[in-house]
mmCIF file of C-alpha atoms in Angstrom:
data_model
loop_
_atom_site.group_PDB
_atom_site.id
_atom_site.type_symbol
_atom_site.label_atom_id
_atom_site.label_comp_id
_atom_site.label_asym_id
_atom_site.label_seq_id
_atom_site.Cartn_x
_atom_site.Cartn_y
_atom_site.Cartn_z
ATOM 1 C CA ASP Y 1 101.160 -75.599 3.615
ATOM 2 C CA ALA Y 2 104.682 -76.843 3.083
ATOM 3 C CA GLY Y 3 107.256 -74.212 2.288
ATOM 4 C CA VAL Y 4 110.238 -74.510 0.007
ATOM 5 C CA ILE Y 5 112.012 -77.731 0.872
ATOM 6 C CA GLN Y 6 115.736 -78.123 0.422
ATOM 7 C CA SER Y 7 118.051 -81.058 0.929
ATOM 8 C CA PRO Y 8 120.520 -81.766 2.289
ATOM 9 C CA ARG Y 9 120.512 -79.237 5.117
ATOM 10 C CA HIS Y 10 124.192 -79.750 5.739
ATOM 11 C CA GLU Y 11 126.890 -81.329 3.631
ATOM 12 C CA VAL Y 12 130.602 -81.676 4.126
ATOM 13 C CA THR Y 13 132.527 -82.966 1.151
ATOM 14 C CA GLU Y 14 136.071 -83.218 -0.059
ATOM 15 C CA MET Y 15 137.475 -81.046 -2.772
ATOM 16 C CA GLY Y 16 136.920 -82.573 -6.181
ATOM 17 C CA GLN Y 17 133.748 -84.394 -5.267
ATOM 18 C CA GLU Y 18 130.419 -83.827 -6.936
ATOM 19 C CA VAL Y 19 127.751 -82.076 -4.879
ATOM 20 C CA THR Y 20 124.034 -82.087 -5.684
ATOM 21 C CA LEU Y 21 121.616 -79.809 -3.873
ATOM 22 C CA ARG Y 22 117.900 -80.389 -4.226
ATOM 23 C CA CYS Y 23 114.854 -78.192 -4.007
ATOM 24 C CA LYS Y 24 111.099 -78.603 -4.019
ATOM 25 C CA PRO Y 25 109.323 -75.264 -4.538
ATOM 26 C CA ILE Y 26 105.980 -74.316 -3.069
ATOM 27 C CA SER Y 27 103.207 -75.981 -5.033
ATOM 28 C CA GLY Y 28 101.811 -73.687 -7.718
ATOM 29 C CA HIS Y 29 104.806 -71.369 -7.802
ATOM 30 C CA ASP Y 30 106.204 -71.033 -11.293
ATOM 31 C CA TYR Y 31 109.394 -69.149 -10.493
ATOM 32 C CA LEU Y 32 112.316 -70.856 -8.808
ATOM 33 C CA PHE Y 33 115.540 -69.184 -7.723
ATOM 34 C CA TRP Y 34 118.925 -70.408 -6.500
ATOM 35 C CA TYR Y 35 120.877 -68.000 -4.294
ATOM 36 C CA ARG Y 36 124.249 -68.345 -2.614
ATOM 37 C CA GLN Y 37 125.250 -66.607 0.595
ATOM 38 C CA THR Y 38 128.848 -66.048 1.655
ATOM 39 C CA MET Y 39 130.501 -63.643 4.052
ATOM 40 C CA MET Y 40 132.474 -62.042 1.262
ATOM 41 C CA ARG Y 41 129.760 -61.632 -1.365
ATOM 42 C CA GLY Y 42 126.549 -61.648 0.646
ATOM 43 C CA LEU Y 43 123.418 -62.967 -1.045
ATOM 44 C CA GLU Y 44 123.772 -63.405 -4.768
ATOM 45 C CA LEU Y 45 121.473 -64.864 -7.388
ATOM 46 C CA LEU Y 46 122.918 -67.812 -9.257
ATOM 47 C CA ILE Y 47 120.078 -68.715 -11.611
ATOM 48 C CA TYR Y 48 116.327 -68.591 -11.862
ATOM 49 C CA PHE Y 49 113.690 -70.546 -13.752
ATOM 50 C CA ASN Y 50 110.217 -69.698 -14.988
ATOM 51 C CA ASN Y 51 107.951 -72.612 -15.841
ATOM 52 C CA ASN Y 52 110.970 -74.930 -15.610
ATOM 53 C CA VAL Y 53 112.951 -72.920 -18.171
ATOM 54 C CA PRO Y 54 116.174 -71.157 -17.113
ATOM 55 C CA ILE Y 55 115.706 -67.421 -17.602
ATOM 56 C CA ASP Y 56 118.885 -65.897 -16.224
ATOM 57 C CA ASP Y 57 121.985 -67.904 -15.353
ATOM 58 C CA SER Y 58 124.411 -64.999 -15.465
ATOM 59 C CA GLY Y 59 125.146 -65.472 -11.785
ATOM 60 C CA MET Y 60 126.408 -69.011 -12.159
ATOM 61 C CA PRO Y 61 130.085 -68.725 -11.244
ATOM 62 C CA GLU Y 62 131.588 -71.042 -13.815
ATOM 63 C CA ASP Y 63 131.134 -74.234 -15.730
ATOM 64 C CA ARG Y 64 131.497 -76.299 -12.610
ATOM 65 C CA PHE Y 65 128.009 -75.187 -11.627
ATOM 66 C CA SER Y 66 124.880 -76.445 -13.349
ATOM 67 C CA ALA Y 67 121.187 -76.299 -12.499
ATOM 68 C CA LYS Y 68 118.208 -78.167 -13.821
ATOM 69 C CA MET Y 69 114.471 -78.116 -13.328
ATOM 70 C CA PRO Y 70 113.023 -81.241 -14.915
ATOM 71 C CA ASN Y 71 109.512 -80.516 -13.653
ATOM 72 C CA ALA Y 72 107.522 -77.962 -11.719
ATOM 73 C CA SER Y 73 108.191 -79.572 -8.355
ATOM 74 C CA PHE Y 74 111.905 -80.283 -8.426
ATOM 75 C CA SER Y 75 115.201 -78.579 -9.136
ATOM 76 C CA THR Y 76 118.852 -79.449 -8.614
ATOM 77 C CA LEU Y 77 122.023 -77.414 -8.336
ATOM 78 C CA LYS Y 78 125.136 -79.412 -9.059
ATOM 79 C CA ILE Y 79 128.763 -78.540 -8.457
ATOM 80 C CA GLN Y 80 131.345 -80.728 -10.150
ATOM 81 C CA PRO Y 81 134.143 -80.723 -9.154
ATOM 82 C CA SER Y 82 133.667 -78.881 -5.873
ATOM 83 C CA GLU Y 83 136.283 -76.507 -4.463
ATOM 84 C CA PRO Y 84 136.774 -75.013 -0.976
ATOM 85 C CA ARG Y 85 135.676 -71.588 -2.249
ATOM 86 C CA ASP Y 86 132.254 -73.085 -3.003
ATOM 87 C CA SER Y 87 131.615 -73.356 0.738
ATOM 88 C CA ALA Y 88 128.484 -71.324 1.387
ATOM 89 C CA VAL Y 89 124.815 -71.502 2.238
ATOM 90 C CA TYR Y 90 122.764 -72.208 -0.874
ATOM 91 C CA PHE Y 91 119.157 -71.082 -0.838
ATOM 92 C CA CYS Y 92 116.346 -72.163 -3.070
ATOM 93 C CA ALA Y 93 113.348 -69.839 -3.302
ATOM 94 C CA SER Y 94 110.088 -69.688 -5.217
ATOM 95 C CA THR Y 95 107.240 -67.363 -6.063
ATOM 96 C CA PHE Y 96 104.149 -66.993 -8.214
ATOM 97 C CA SER Y 97 104.216 -65.465 -11.677
ATOM 98 C CA VAL Y 98 105.736 -62.290 -12.830
ATOM 99 C CA THR Y 99 103.860 -59.552 -11.004
ATOM 100 C CA LYS Y 100 106.423 -57.490 -9.224
ATOM 101 C CA GLY Y 101 104.974 -57.722 -5.797
ATOM 102 C CA ASN Y 102 104.896 -61.440 -5.332
ATOM 103 C CA THR Y 103 106.987 -62.297 -2.339
ATOM 104 C CA ILE Y 104 109.874 -64.687 -2.855
ATOM 105 C CA TYR Y 105 109.782 -67.451 -0.252
ATOM 106 C CA PHE Y 106 113.005 -69.095 0.799
ATOM 107 C CA GLY Y 107 113.899 -72.592 1.878
ATOM 108 C CA GLU Y 108 115.974 -73.167 4.978
ATOM 109 C CA GLY Y 109 119.161 -73.390 2.962
ATOM 110 C CA SER Y 110 121.799 -76.025 2.341
ATOM 111 C CA TRP Y 111 125.034 -75.451 4.230
ATOM 112 C CA LEU Y 112 127.905 -76.703 2.086
ATOM 113 C CA THR Y 113 131.427 -77.110 3.373
ATOM 114 C CA VAL Y 114 134.133 -78.236 0.962
ATOM 115 C CA VAL Y 115 137.361 -79.306 2.649
ATOM 116 C CA ALA L 1 122.959 -50.502 -11.925
ATOM 117 C CA GLN L 2 120.489 -51.508 -9.285
ATOM 118 C CA THR L 3 122.003 -51.465 -5.819
ATOM 119 C CA VAL L 4 120.764 -51.656 -2.276
ATOM 120 C CA THR L 5 122.770 -50.057 0.517
ATOM 121 C CA GLN L 6 122.518 -50.779 4.200
ATOM 122 C CA SER L 7 124.940 -48.414 5.887
ATOM 123 C CA GLN L 8 124.681 -49.893 9.376
ATOM 124 C CA PRO L 9 126.561 -53.205 9.629
ATOM 125 C CA GLU L 10 125.540 -53.556 13.280
ATOM 126 C CA MET L 11 122.905 -52.051 15.534
ATOM 127 C CA SER L 12 121.861 -52.703 19.097
ATOM 128 C CA VAL L 13 118.716 -51.909 21.043
ATOM 129 C CA GLN L 14 117.533 -52.377 24.584
ATOM 130 C CA GLU L 15 114.670 -54.778 25.022
ATOM 131 C CA ALA L 16 111.302 -52.972 24.779
ATOM 132 C CA GLU L 17 112.876 -49.977 23.037
ATOM 133 C CA THR L 18 112.563 -48.889 19.403
ATOM 134 C CA VAL L 19 115.208 -49.191 16.714
ATOM 135 C CA THR L 20 115.359 -48.065 13.096
ATOM 136 C CA LEU L 21 117.366 -49.827 10.406
ATOM 137 C CA SER L 22 118.310 -47.840 7.309
ATOM 138 C CA CYS L 23 118.201 -48.819 3.658
ATOM 139 C CA THR L 24 118.662 -46.885 0.452
ATOM 140 C CA TYR L 25 118.465 -48.122 -3.103
ATOM 141 C CA ASP L 26 119.323 -46.943 -6.536
ATOM 142 C CA THR L 27 116.945 -47.438 -9.442
ATOM 143 C CA SER L 28 115.568 -45.849 -12.569
ATOM 144 C CA GLU L 29 112.344 -47.833 -12.312
ATOM 145 C CA SER L 30 109.108 -46.217 -11.201
ATOM 146 C CA ASP L 31 107.283 -49.365 -10.176
ATOM 147 C CA TYR L 32 108.839 -51.918 -7.878
ATOM 148 C CA TYR L 33 108.561 -53.584 -4.483
ATOM 149 C CA LEU L 34 110.712 -53.385 -1.388
ATOM 150 C CA PHE L 35 111.116 -55.985 1.326
ATOM 151 C CA TRP L 36 112.748 -56.536 4.662
ATOM 152 C CA TYR L 37 113.862 -60.086 5.434
ATOM 153 C CA LYS L 38 115.048 -61.363 8.799
ATOM 154 C CA GLN L 39 117.731 -64.024 9.067
ATOM 155 C CA PRO L 40 118.157 -65.539 12.554
ATOM 156 C CA PRO L 41 121.133 -67.765 13.412
ATOM 157 C CA SER L 42 119.314 -70.694 11.820
ATOM 158 C CA ARG L 43 119.979 -68.884 8.512
ATOM 159 C CA GLN L 44 116.377 -69.132 7.350
ATOM 160 C CA MET L 45 115.218 -66.075 5.387
ATOM 161 C CA ILE L 46 111.954 -64.840 6.876
ATOM 162 C CA LEU L 47 109.846 -62.104 5.319
ATOM 163 C CA VAL L 48 109.218 -59.273 7.772
ATOM 164 C CA ILE L 49 107.381 -56.677 5.698
ATOM 165 C CA ARG L 50 106.917 -55.479 2.135
ATOM 166 C CA GLN L 51 106.124 -52.135 0.522
ATOM 167 C CA GLU L 52 104.647 -51.382 -2.888
ATOM 168 C CA ALA L 53 106.327 -48.396 -4.524
ATOM 169 C CA TYR L 54 103.099 -47.030 -5.963
ATOM 170 C CA LYS L 55 101.499 -46.853 -2.512
ATOM 171 C CA GLN L 56 102.285 -43.790 -0.456
ATOM 172 C CA GLN L 57 101.058 -45.331 2.766
ATOM 173 C CA ASN L 58 103.809 -46.936 4.794
ATOM 174 C CA ALA L 59 103.403 -50.658 5.424
ATOM 175 C CA THR L 60 102.915 -51.940 8.964
ATOM 176 C CA GLU L 61 103.009 -55.448 10.408
ATOM 177 C CA ASN L 62 102.415 -55.510 14.149
ATOM 178 C CA ARG L 63 105.596 -54.112 15.767
ATOM 179 C CA PHE L 64 107.295 -53.617 12.405
ATOM 180 C CA SER L 65 106.751 -50.578 10.211
ATOM 181 C CA VAL L 66 108.561 -48.875 7.379
ATOM 182 C CA ASN L 67 109.303 -45.301 6.446
ATOM 183 C CA PHE L 68 109.238 -45.276 2.650
ATOM 184 C CA GLN L 69 110.523 -42.130 0.972
ATOM 185 C CA LYS L 70 110.287 -42.775 -2.761
ATOM 186 C CA ALA L 71 111.898 -39.553 -3.930
ATOM 187 C CA ALA L 72 114.823 -40.110 -1.597
ATOM 188 C CA LYS L 73 114.908 -43.830 -2.462
ATOM 189 C CA SER L 74 114.922 -44.651 1.208
ATOM 190 C CA PHE L 75 113.223 -47.574 2.943
ATOM 191 C CA SER L 76 113.882 -47.827 6.678
ATOM 192 C CA LEU L 77 112.531 -50.437 9.068
ATOM 193 C CA LYS L 78 111.304 -49.492 12.536
ATOM 194 C CA ILE L 79 110.994 -52.169 15.184
ATOM 195 C CA SER L 80 108.960 -51.113 18.190
ATOM 196 C CA ASP L 81 108.948 -52.784 21.604
ATOM 197 C CA SER L 82 112.002 -54.833 20.651
ATOM 198 C CA GLN L 83 112.084 -58.420 21.825
ATOM 199 C CA LEU L 84 114.944 -60.848 22.320
ATOM 200 C CA GLY L 85 113.625 -62.863 19.395
ATOM 201 C CA ASP L 86 114.170 -59.905 17.090
ATOM 202 C CA ALA L 87 117.921 -60.427 17.272
ATOM 203 C CA ALA L 88 119.019 -61.387 13.760
ATOM 204 C CA MET L 89 120.488 -60.155 10.506
ATOM 205 C CA TYR L 90 118.083 -57.929 8.621
ATOM 206 C CA PHE L 91 118.278 -57.629 4.856
ATOM 207 C CA CYS L 92 116.656 -54.955 2.762
ATOM 208 C CA ALA L 93 115.693 -56.136 -0.730
ATOM 209 C CA TYR L 94 114.490 -54.456 -3.900
ATOM 210 C CA LYS L 95 112.384 -56.197 -6.572
ATOM 211 C CA PRO L 96 111.872 -54.421 -9.895
ATOM 212 C CA ARG L 97 110.704 -57.464 -11.860
ATOM 213 C CA ASP L 98 111.546 -61.090 -11.259
ATOM 214 C CA ASN L 99 114.601 -60.977 -9.066
ATOM 215 C CA LEU L 100 115.450 -59.661 -5.622
ATOM 216 C CA PHE L 101 118.495 -57.463 -5.059
ATOM 217 C CA PHE L 102 119.778 -57.563 -1.496
ATOM 218 C CA GLY L 103 121.689 -55.188 0.717
ATOM 219 C CA THR L 104 124.613 -56.396 2.788
ATOM 220 C CA GLY L 105 122.555 -56.683 5.941
ATOM 221 C CA THR L 106 122.418 -55.175 9.427
ATOM 222 C CA ARG L 107 123.097 -57.339 12.449
ATOM 223 C CA LEU L 108 120.677 -56.408 15.234
ATOM 224 C CA THR L 109 121.514 -57.224 18.835
ATOM 225 C CA VAL L 110 118.809 -56.957 21.480
ATOM 226 C CA ILE L 111 120.126 -56.229 24.963
ATOM 227 C CA PRO L 112 118.064 -57.668 27.846
#
């Protein structure tokens, strides 16, 4: 079975440019998460969706960040305009419904460098 | 506040030996799950083992086992017969409901 699929794997962009990260969750999973990993802040949750609806976006740093989930098999995380401090590894993850024990499965991450 | 603490930023172990990674967490919940994830240099997050808080029996997956002490809010990972491929960052994570809360990680080095 395919896991969580993220694209691009690596992106280098210039400050001020728009960045779009993409994610395809595991088929049948109805929770989707976006995490960011940096040396300074570790792994932090940005936003998560349940049945395509954003449930908690309190981790989204500021208005420059936006996330959408137009259907059950696709989500995007957009940064506009990008800044050097946005450089990080961005993970998408998914899981089945709400029961506490369902394991969250991660994609391979998107490495973003903003210069 | 729900926090996860990994007090060992770095650990090392000789190949074939045993190592234990520590994790404590703070919660007022009675029902939750705990996980250990491994992150090799490729940065992929790989599930190692999980523990259900309502089960007293410690989880085991091949060479990996946990020591879960609910009253002490402690969840340590023991790796037996360490292999070179075990070298990675290890993250402890706590899941009360929908989200995972991560510790800061322990970097494990395996010495040949």
